[in-house]
Each structure stands twice: as C-alpha cells, then as structure tokens.
PDB file of C-alpha atoms in Angstrom:
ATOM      1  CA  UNK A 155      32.641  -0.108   5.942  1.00 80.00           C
ATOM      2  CA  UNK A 156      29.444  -0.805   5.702  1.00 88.00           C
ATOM      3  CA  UNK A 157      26.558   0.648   8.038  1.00 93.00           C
ATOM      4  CA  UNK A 158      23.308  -1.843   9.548  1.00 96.00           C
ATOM      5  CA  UNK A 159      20.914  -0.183  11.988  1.00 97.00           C
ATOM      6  CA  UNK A 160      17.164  -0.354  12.605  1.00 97.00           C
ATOM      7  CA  UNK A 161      14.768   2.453  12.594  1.00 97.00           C
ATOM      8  CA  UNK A 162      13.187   0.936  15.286  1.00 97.00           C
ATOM      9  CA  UNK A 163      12.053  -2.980  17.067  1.00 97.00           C
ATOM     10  CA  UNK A 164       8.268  -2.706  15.613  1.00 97.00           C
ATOM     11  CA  UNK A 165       7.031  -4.660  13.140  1.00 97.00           C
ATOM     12  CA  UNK A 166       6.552  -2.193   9.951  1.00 96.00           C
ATOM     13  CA  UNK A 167      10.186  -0.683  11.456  1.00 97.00           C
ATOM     14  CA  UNK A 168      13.171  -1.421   9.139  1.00 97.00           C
ATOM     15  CA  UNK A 169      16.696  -2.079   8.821  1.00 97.00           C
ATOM     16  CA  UNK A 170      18.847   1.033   7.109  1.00 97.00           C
ATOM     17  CA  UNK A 171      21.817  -0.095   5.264  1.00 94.00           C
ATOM     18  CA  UNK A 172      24.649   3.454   5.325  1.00 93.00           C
ATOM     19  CA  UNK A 173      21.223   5.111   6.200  1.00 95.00           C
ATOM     20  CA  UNK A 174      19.353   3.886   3.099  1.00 94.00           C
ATOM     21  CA  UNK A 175      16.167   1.437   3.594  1.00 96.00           C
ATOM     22  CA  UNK A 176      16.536   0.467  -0.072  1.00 95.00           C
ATOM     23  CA  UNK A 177      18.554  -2.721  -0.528  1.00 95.00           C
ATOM     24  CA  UNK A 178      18.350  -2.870  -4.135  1.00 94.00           C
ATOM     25  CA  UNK A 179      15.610  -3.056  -6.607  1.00 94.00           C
ATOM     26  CA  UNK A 180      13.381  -5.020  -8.781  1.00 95.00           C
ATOM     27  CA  UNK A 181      13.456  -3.848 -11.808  1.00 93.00           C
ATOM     28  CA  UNK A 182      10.556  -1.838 -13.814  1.00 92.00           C
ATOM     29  CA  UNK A 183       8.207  -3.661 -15.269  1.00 90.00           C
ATOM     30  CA  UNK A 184       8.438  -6.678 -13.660  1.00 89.00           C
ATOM     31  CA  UNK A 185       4.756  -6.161 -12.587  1.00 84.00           C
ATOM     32  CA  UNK A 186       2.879  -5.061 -14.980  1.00 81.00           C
ATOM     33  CA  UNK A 187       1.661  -2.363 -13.267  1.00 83.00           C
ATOM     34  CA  UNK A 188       4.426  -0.735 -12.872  1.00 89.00           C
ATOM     35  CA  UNK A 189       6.939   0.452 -15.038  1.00 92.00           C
ATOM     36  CA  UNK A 190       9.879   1.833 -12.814  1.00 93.00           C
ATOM     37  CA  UNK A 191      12.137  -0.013 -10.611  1.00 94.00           C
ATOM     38  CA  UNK A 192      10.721  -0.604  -6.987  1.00 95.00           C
ATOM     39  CA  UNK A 193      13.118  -0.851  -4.077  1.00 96.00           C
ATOM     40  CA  UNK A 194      13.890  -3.358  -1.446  1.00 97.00           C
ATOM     41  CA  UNK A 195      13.425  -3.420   1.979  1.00 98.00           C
ATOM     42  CA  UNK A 196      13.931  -5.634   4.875  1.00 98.00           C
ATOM     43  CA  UNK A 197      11.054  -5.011   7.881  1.00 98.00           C
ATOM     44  CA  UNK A 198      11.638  -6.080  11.147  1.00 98.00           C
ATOM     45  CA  UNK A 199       8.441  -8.177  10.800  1.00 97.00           C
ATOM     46  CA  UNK A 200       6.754 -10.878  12.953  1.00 98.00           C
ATOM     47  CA  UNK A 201       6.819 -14.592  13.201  1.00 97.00           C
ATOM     48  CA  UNK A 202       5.455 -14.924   9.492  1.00 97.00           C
ATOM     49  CA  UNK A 203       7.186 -12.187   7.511  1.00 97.00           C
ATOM     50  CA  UNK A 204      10.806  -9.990   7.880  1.00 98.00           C
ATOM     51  CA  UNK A 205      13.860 -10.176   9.813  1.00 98.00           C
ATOM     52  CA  UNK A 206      11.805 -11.571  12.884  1.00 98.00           C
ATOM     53  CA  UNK A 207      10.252 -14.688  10.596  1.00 98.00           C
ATOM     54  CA  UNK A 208      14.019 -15.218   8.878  1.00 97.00           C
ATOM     55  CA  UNK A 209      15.637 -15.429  12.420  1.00 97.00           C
ATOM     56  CA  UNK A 210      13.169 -17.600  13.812  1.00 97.00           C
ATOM     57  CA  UNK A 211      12.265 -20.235  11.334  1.00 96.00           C
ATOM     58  CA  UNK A 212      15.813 -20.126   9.130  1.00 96.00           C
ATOM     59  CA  UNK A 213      18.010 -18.716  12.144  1.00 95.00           C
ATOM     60  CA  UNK A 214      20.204 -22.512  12.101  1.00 95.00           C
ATOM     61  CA  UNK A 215      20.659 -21.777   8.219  1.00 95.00           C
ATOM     62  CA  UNK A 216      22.210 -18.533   9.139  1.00 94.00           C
ATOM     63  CA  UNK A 217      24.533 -19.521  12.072  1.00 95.00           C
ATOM     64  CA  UNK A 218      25.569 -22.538   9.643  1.00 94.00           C
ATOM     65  CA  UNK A 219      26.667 -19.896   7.239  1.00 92.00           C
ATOM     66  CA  UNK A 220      27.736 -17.410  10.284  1.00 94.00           C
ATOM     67  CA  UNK A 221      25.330 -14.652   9.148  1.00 94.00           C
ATOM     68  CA  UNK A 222      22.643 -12.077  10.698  1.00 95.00           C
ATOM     69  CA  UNK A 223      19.622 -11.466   8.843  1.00 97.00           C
ATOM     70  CA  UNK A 224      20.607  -8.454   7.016  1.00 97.00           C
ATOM     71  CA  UNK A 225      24.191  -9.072   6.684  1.00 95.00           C
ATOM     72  CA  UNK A 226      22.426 -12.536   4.412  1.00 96.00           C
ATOM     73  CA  UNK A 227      19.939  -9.863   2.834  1.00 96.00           C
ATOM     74  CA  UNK A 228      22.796  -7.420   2.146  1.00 95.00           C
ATOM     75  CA  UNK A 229      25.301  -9.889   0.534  1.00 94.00           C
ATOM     76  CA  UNK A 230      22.322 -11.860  -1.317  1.00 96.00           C
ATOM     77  CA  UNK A 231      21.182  -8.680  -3.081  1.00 95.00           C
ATOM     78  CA  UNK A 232      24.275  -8.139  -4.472  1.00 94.00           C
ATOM     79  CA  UNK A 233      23.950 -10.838  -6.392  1.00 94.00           C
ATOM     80  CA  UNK A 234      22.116 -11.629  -9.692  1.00 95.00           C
ATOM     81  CA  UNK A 235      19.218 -14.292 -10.246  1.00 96.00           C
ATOM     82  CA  UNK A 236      16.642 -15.169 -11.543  1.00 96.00           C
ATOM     83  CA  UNK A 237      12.726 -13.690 -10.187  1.00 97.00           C
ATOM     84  CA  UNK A 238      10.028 -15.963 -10.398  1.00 96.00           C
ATOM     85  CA  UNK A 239       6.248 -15.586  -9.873  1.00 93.00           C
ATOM     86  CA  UNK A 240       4.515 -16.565  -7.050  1.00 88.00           C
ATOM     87  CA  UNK A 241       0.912 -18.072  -6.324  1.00 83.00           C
ATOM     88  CA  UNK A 242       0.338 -14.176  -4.624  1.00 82.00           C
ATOM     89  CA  UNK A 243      -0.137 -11.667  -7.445  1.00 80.00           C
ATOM     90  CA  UNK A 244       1.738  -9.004  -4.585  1.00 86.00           C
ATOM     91  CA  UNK A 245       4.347 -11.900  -4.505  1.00 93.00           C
ATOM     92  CA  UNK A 246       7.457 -12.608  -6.280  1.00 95.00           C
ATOM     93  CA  UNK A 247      10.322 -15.270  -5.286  1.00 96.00           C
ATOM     94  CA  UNK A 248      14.170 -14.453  -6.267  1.00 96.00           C
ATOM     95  CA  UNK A 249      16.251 -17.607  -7.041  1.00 96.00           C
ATOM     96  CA  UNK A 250      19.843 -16.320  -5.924  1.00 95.00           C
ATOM     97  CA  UNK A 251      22.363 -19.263  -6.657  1.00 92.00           C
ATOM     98  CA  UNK A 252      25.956 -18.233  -5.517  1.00 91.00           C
ATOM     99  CA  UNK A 253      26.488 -19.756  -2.020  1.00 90.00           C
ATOM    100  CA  UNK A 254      24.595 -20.196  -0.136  1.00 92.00           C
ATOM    101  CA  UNK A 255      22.037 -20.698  -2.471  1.00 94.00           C
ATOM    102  CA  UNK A 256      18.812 -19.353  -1.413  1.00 96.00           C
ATOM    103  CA  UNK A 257      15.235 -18.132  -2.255  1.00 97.00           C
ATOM    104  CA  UNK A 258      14.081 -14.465  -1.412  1.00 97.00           C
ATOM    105  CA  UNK A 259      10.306 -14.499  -1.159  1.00 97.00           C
ATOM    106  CA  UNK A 260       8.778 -10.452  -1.583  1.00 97.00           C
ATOM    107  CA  UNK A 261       5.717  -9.043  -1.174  1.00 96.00           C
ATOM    108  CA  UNK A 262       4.533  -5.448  -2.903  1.00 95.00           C
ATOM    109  CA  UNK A 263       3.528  -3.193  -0.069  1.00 95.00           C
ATOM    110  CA  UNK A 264       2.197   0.427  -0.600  1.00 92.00           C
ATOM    111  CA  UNK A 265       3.018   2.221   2.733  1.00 88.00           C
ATOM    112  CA  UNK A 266       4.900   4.346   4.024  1.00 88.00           C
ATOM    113  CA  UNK A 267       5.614   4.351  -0.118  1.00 93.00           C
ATOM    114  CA  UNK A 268       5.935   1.458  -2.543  1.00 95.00           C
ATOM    115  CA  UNK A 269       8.396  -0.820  -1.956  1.00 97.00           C
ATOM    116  CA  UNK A 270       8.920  -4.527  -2.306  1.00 97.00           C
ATOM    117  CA  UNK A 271       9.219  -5.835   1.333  1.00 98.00           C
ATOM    118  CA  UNK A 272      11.305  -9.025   2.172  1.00 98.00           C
ATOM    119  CA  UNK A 273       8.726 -12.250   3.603  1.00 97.00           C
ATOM    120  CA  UNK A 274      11.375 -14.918   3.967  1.00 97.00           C
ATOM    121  CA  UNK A 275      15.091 -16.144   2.774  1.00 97.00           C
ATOM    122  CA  UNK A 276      15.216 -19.656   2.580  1.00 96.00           C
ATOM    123  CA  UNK A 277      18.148 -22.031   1.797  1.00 95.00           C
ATOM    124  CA  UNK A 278      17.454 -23.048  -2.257  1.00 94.00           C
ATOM    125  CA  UNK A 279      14.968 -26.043  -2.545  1.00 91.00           C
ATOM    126  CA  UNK A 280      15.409 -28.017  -5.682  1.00 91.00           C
ATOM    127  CA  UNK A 281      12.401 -27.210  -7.556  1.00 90.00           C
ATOM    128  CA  UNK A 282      10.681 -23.925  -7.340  1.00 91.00           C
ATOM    129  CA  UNK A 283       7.062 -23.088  -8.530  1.00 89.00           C
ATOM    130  CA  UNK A 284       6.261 -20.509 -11.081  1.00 90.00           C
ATOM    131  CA  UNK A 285       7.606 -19.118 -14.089  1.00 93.00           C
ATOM    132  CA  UNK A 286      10.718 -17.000 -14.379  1.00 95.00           C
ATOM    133  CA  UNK A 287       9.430 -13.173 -15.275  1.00 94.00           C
ATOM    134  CA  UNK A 288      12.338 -11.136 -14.974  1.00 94.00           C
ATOM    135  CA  UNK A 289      16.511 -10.905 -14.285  1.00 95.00           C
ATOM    136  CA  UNK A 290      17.316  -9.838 -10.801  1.00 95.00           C
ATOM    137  CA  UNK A 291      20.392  -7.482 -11.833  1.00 93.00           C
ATOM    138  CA  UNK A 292      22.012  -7.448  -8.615  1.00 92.00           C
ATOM    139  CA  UNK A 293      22.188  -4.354  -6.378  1.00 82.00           C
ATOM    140  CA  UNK A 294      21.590  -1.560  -8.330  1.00 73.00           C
ATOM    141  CA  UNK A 295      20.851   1.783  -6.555  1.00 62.00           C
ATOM    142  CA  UNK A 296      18.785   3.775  -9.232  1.00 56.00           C
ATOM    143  CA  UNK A 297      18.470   7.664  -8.714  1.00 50.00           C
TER     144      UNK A 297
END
C-alpha cells in the first residue's frame, strides 16, 4: 500500500510518497538546458502555489472526485500526456486526459536541488495556450 506523509507544514516542506519526494519525472531535454530527466515534487506551498493553493482554490474539484491533493497528484502522474509550454520560461503545463481530466502547471526550482515543483492542478479547460514540447511518459522512477 502506498505511503503519503509530509516532511513538514512549511511552505518549501513536501509531501513523501513510500519516503520518496520524487513523483515522477519530466523527461531530459524537455528544457533545453537540461538534458536529464528532472523529478517531481509536490510542496506544501501557499495560497498561490502547492498543495496549500490546490486545496484552496480547486479543493470542490477534488471532493467532487473524492480526492486529497496528493492522492490527485499521485494517480495523475501515473498517467501519460502531453507537456506544453508556458508564458514562464521556468514553467511548463501537463495536459493529463484520463478522468478527471486535468492540467498540472510546474515550475523549475533549484533548491534544496533541481526539481520541477507542482504550482496548480486544475480540472482540463478546453483550450490550452502554448505549444506541445514533449510526451509526459507517465511515472517513471529513473535511477
């Protein structure tokens, strides 16, 4: 069975998944400037970004589909879509399609080491903005 706990209830804390804070990854190259994969994570966060921002602005989404925040995250990333470009160069949006259907938005972040953090997860609108740059493969736990 599988394993959710938080490191913590501060902002830059994060949720562990079997002990692990990488949910998956986005495959290397993606951004250019980097060529090997880059995890996943899912920060508590704050009003705008993380768990915190998912509960708070999408939290009727989730008990429509009778979900937590990372249980969503957990099942989402195991999933394959489509990743997209976003307006933010340290941006990218996945388009995840299975039900529910639903938009990942992630931001590059550098520290404690680089990882792709998770802004929002959204219920699919019908249009999204950018160009498609890459195949999300679906969770993928790289050495």
């Amino acid at each position: 069975m599988t394993s959710f706990t938080r490191t913590g209830d501060k902002a830059y804390d994060y949720w562990l998944i079997d002990g692990s804070a990488t949910l998956g990854f986005i495959p290397g190259g993606i951004i250019a400037t980097h060529e090997n994969p880059i995890p996943i994570w899912l920060h508590v966060g704050n009003p705008a970004w993380g768990e915190v921002h998912v509960q708070g602005k999408h939290g009727n989404w989730l008990a429509s589909n009778q979900s937590t925040v990372i249980a969503l995250v957990y099942e989402k990333l195991s999933q394959k879509g489509s990743i997209y470009c976003s307006e933010d160069t340290n941006k990218i949006k996945i388009s995840l399609r299975l039900t529910p259907t639903s938009i990942m938005i992630l931001t590059l972040q550098q520290r404690p080491q680089l990882h792709f953090s998770i802004t929002s997860l959204y219920p699919h609108p019908a249009r999204i903005d950018g160009e498609v740059i890459g195949k999300y493969p679906g969770r993928i736990l790289y050495p």
